[in-house]
PDB file of C-alpha atoms in Angstrom:
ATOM      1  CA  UNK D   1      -3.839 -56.554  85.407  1.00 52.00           C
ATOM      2  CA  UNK D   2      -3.853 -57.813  81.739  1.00 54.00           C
ATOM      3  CA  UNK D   3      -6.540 -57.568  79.580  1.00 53.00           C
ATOM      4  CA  UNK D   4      -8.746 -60.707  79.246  1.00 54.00           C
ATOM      5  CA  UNK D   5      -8.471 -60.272  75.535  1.00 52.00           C
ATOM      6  CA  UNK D   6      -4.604 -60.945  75.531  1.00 54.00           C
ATOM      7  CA  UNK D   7      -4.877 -64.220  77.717  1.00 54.00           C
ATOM      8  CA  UNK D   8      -7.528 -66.182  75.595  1.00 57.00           C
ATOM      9  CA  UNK D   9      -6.643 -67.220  72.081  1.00 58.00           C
ATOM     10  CA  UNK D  10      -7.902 -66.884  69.128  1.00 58.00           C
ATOM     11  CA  UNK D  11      -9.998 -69.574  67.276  1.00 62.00           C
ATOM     12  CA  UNK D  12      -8.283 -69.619  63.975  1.00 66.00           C
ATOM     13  CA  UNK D  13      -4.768 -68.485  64.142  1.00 62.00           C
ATOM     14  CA  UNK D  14      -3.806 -65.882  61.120  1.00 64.00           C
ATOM     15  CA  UNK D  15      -0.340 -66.074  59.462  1.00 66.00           C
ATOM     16  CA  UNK D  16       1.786 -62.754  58.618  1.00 63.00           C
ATOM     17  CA  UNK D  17       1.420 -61.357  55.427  1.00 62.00           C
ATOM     18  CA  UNK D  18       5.429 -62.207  53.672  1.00 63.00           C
ATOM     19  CA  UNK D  19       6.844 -59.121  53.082  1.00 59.00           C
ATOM     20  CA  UNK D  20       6.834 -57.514  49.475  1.00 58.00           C
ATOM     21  CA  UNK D  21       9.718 -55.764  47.229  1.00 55.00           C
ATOM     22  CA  UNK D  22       9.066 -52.398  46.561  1.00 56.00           C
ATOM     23  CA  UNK D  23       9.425 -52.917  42.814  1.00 56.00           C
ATOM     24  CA  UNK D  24      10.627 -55.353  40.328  1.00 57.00           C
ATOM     25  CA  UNK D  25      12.257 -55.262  37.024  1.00 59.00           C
ATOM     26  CA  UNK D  26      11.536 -57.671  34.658  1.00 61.00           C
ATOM     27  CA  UNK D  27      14.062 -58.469  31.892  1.00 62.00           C
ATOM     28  CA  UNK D  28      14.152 -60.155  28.323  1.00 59.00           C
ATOM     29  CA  UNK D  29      16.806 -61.678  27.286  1.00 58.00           C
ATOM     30  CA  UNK D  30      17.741 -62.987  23.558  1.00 61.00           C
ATOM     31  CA  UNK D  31      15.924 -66.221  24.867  1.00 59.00           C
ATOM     32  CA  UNK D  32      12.452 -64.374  24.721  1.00 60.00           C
ATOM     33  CA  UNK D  33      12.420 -65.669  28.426  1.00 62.00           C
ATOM     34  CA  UNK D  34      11.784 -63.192  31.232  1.00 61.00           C
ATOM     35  CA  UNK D  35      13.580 -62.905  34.192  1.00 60.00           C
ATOM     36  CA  UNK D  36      11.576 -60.906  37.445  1.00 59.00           C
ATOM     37  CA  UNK D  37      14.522 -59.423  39.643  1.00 57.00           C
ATOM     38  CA  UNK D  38      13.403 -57.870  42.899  1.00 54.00           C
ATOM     39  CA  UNK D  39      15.422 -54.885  44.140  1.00 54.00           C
ATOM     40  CA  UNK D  40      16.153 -55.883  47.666  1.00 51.00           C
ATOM     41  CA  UNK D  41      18.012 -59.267  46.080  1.00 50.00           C
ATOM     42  CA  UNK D  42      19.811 -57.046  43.225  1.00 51.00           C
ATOM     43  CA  UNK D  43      21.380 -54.334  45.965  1.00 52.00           C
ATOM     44  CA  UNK D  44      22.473 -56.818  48.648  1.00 58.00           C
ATOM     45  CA  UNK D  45      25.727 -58.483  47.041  1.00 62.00           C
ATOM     46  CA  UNK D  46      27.065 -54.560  46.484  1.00 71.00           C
ATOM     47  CA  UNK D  47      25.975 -53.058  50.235  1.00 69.00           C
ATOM     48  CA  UNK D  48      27.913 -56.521  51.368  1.00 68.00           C
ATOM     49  CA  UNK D  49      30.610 -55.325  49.624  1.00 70.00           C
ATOM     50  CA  UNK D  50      30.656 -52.082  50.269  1.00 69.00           C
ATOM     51  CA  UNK D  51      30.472 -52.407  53.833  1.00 68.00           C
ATOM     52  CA  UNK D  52      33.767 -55.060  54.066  1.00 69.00           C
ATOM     53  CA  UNK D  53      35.817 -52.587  51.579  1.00 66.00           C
ATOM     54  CA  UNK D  54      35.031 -49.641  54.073  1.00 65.00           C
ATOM     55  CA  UNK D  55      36.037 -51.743  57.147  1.00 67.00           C
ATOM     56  CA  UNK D  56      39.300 -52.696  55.376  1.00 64.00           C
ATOM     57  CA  UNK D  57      40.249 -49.391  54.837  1.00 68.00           C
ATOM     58  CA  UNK D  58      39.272 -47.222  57.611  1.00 65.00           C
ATOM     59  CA  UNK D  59      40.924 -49.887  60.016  1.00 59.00           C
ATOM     60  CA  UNK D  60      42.016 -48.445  63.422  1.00 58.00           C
ATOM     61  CA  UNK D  61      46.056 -49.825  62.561  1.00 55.00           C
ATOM     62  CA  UNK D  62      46.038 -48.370  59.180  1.00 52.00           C
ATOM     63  CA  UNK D  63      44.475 -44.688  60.431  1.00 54.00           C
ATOM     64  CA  UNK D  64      46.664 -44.655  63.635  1.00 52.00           C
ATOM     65  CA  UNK D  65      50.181 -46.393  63.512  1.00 53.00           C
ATOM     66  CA  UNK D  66      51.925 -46.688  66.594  1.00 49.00           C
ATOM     67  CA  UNK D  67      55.355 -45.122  66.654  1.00 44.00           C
ATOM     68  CA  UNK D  68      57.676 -45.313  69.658  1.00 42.00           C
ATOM     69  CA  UNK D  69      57.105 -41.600  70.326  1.00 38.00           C
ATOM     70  CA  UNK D  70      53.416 -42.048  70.768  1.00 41.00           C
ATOM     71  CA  UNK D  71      54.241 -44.856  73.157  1.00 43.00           C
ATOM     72  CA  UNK D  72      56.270 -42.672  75.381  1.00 37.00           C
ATOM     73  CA  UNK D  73      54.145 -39.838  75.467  1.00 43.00           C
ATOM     74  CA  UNK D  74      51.668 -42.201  77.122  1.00 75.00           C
ATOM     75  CA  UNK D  75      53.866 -43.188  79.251  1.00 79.00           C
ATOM     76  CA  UNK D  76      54.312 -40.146  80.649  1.00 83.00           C
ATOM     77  CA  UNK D  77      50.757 -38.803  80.745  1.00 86.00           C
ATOM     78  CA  UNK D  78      50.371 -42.164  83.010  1.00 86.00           C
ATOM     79  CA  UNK D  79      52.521 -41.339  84.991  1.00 88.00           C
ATOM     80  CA  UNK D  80      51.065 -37.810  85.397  1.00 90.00           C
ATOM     81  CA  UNK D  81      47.843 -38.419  85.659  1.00 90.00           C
ATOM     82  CA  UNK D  82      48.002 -40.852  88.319  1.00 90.00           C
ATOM     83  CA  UNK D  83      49.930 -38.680  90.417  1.00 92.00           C
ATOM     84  CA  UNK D  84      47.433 -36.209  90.169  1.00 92.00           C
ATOM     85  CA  UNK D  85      44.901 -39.659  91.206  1.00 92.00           C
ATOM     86  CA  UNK D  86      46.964 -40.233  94.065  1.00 92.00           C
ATOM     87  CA  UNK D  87      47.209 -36.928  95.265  1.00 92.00           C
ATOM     88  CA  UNK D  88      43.279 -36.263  94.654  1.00 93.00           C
ATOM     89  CA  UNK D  89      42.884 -39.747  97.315  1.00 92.00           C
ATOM     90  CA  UNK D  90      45.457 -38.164  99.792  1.00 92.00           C
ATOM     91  CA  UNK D  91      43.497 -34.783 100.134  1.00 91.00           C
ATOM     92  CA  UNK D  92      39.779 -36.466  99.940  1.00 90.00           C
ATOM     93  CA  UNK D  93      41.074 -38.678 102.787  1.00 91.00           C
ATOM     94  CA  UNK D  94      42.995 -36.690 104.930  1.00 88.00           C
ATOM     95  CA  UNK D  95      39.803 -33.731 104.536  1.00 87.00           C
ATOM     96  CA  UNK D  96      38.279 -32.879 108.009  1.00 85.00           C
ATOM     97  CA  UNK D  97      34.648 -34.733 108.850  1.00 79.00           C
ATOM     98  CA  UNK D  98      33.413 -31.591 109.354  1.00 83.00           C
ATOM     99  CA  UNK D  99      34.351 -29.895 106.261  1.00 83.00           C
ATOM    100  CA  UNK D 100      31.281 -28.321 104.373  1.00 85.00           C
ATOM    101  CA  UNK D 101      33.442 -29.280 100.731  1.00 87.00           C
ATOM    102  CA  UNK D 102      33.746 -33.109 101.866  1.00 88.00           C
ATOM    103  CA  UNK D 103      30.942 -33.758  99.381  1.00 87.00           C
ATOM    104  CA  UNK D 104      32.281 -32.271  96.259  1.00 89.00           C
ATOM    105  CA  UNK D 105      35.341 -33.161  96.797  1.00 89.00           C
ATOM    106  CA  UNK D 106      33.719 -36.967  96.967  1.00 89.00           C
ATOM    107  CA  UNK D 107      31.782 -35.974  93.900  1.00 90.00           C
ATOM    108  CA  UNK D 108      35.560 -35.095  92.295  1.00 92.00           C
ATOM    109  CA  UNK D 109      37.522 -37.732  93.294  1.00 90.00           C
ATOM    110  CA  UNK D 110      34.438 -40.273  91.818  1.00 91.00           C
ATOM    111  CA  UNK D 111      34.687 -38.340  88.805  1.00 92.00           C
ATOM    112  CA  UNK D 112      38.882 -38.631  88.226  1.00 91.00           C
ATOM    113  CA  UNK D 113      38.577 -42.034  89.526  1.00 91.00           C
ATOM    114  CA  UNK D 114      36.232 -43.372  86.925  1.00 90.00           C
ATOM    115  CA  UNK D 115      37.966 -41.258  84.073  1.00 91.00           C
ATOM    116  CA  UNK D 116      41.770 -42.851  84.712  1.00 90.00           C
ATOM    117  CA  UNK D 117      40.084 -46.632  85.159  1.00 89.00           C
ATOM    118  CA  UNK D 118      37.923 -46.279  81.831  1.00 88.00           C
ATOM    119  CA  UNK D 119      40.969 -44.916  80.814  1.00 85.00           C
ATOM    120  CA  UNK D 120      44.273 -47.211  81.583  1.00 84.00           C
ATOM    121  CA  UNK D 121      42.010 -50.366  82.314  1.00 86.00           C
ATOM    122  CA  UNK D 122      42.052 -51.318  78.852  1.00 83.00           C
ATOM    123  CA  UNK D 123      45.956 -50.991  78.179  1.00 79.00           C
ATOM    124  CA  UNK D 124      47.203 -54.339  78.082  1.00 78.00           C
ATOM    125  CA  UNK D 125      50.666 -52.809  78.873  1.00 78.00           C
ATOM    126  CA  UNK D 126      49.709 -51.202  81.999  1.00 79.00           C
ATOM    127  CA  UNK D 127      47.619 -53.936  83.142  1.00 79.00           C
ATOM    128  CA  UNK D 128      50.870 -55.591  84.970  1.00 80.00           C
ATOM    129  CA  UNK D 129      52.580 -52.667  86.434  1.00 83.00           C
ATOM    130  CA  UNK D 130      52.976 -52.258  90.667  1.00 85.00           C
ATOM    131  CA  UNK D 131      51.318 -48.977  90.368  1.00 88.00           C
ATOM    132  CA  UNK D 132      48.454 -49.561  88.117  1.00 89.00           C
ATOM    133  CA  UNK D 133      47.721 -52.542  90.358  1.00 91.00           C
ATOM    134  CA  UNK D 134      47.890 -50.783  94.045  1.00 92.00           C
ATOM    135  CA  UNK D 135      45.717 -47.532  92.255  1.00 91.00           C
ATOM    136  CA  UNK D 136      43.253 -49.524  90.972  1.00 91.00           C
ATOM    137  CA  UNK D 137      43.045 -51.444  94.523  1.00 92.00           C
ATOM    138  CA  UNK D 138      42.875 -48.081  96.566  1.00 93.00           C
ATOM    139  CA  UNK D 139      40.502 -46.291  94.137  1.00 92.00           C
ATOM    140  CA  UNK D 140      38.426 -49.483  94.403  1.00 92.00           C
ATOM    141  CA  UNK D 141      38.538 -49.284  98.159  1.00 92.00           C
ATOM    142  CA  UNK D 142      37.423 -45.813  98.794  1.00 92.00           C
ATOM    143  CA  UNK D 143      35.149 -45.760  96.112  1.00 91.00           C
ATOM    144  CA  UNK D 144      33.653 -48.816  97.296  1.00 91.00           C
ATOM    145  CA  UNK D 145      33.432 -46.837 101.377  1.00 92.00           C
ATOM    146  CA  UNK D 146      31.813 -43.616  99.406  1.00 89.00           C
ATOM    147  CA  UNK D 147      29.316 -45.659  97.456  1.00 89.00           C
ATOM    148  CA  UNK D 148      27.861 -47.930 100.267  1.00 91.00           C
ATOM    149  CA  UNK D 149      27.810 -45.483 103.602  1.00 89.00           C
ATOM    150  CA  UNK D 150      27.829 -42.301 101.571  1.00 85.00           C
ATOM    151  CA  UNK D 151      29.757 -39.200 100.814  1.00 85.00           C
ATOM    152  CA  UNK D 152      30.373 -37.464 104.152  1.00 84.00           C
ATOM    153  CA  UNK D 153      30.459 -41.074 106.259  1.00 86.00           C
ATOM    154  CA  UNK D 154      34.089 -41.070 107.491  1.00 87.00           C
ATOM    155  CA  UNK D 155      36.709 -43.537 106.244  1.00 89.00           C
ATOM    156  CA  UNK D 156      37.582 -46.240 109.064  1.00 90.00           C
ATOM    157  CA  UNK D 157      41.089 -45.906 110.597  1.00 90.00           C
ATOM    158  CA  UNK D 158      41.891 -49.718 109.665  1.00 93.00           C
ATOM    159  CA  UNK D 159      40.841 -48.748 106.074  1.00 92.00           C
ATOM    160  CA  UNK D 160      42.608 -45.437 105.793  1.00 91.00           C
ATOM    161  CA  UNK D 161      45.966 -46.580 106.660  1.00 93.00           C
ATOM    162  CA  UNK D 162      45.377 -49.562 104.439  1.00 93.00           C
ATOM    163  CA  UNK D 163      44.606 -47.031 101.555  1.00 92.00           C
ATOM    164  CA  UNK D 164      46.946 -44.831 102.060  1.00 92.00           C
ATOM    165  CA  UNK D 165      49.677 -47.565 101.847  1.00 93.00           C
ATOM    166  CA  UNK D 166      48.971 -48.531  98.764  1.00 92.00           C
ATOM    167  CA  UNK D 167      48.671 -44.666  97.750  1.00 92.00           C
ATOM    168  CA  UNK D 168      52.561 -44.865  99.330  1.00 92.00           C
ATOM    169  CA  UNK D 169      53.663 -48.051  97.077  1.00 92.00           C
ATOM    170  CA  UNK D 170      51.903 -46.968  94.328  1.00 90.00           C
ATOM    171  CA  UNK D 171      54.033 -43.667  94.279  1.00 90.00           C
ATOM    172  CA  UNK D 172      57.035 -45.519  94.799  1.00 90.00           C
ATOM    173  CA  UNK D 173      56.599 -47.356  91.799  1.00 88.00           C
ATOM    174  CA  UNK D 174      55.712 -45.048  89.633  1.00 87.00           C
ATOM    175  CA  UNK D 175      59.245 -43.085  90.108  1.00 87.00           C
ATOM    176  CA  UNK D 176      60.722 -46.576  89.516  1.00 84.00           C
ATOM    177  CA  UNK D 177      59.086 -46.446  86.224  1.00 80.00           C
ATOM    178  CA  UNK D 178      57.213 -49.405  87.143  1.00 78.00           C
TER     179      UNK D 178
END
């Protein structure tokens, strides 16, 4: 319960205090005229500054170009790494109900699957490929099973095959190089 001292006002509201440079120089000029400059308002313009010149030159594009090389290198770690996906679905799938390492190999197959999503979700070039498509449907699926009836709760056989299909066109594609 709240205190009875927060609920009621106060009679005579009280306004904040404004807040106060930590020192301020105060110059003459040939006009015998002073001039008070605070030093919050005389280091502001140059932090500004500062802080635009850094992002302009530590840009991502300048630091990184893409070559063609780099492009086909990731290519091909795509394609390995979701092979090594789709065989880590096969064997969780296909493992025994009974199995004592059902669990971990859950715990495993959650792990891979969130690593290559975070991973290849945000590559715009991936996002229209066959293969990413029917992975990202099948990991979606089983994680999905895993999460709501648990880790050792048996997939459904309706379920499975689905799965396992797209596993199948998935793999297809990916030889096609698509």
């Amino acid at each position: 319960m709240a205190s009875p001292t927060l609920l009621t006002p106060t009679s005579k509201p009280t306004s904040l205090s404004p807040l106060k440079p930590k020192f301020t120089t105060t110059i003459t000029s040939s006009s015998s005229t002073p001039t008070t400059i605070t030093a919050a308002a005389s280091f502001q313009p140059r932090r500004r500054e500062f802080l635009s010149l850094a992002t302009t030159i530590l840009s991502p594009a300048w630091l990184f170009p893409m070559t063609p090389a780099a492009l086909a290198a990731s290519d091909e770690e795509y394609v390995k790494e979701s092979e090594e996906v789709i065989n880590r679905v096969r064997n969780t799938i296909n493992m025994d109900k009974t199995d004592p390492n059902v669990a971990s190999a859950v715990a495993e197959l959650r792990e891979t699957s969130n690593y290559w999503v975070a991973k290849y979700r945000r590559e715009k070039s991936l996002l229209g490929r066959a293969s990413f498509r029917d992975i990202y449907s099948a990991l979606n699926a089983v994680s999905g099973h895993y999460i709501s009836f648990g880790p050792t709760a048996p997939i459904p056989a309706k379920r499975k095959a689905r799965i396992l299909e797209e596993v199948d066109t998935a793999e297809k594609a990916l030889l096609r190089g698509r």
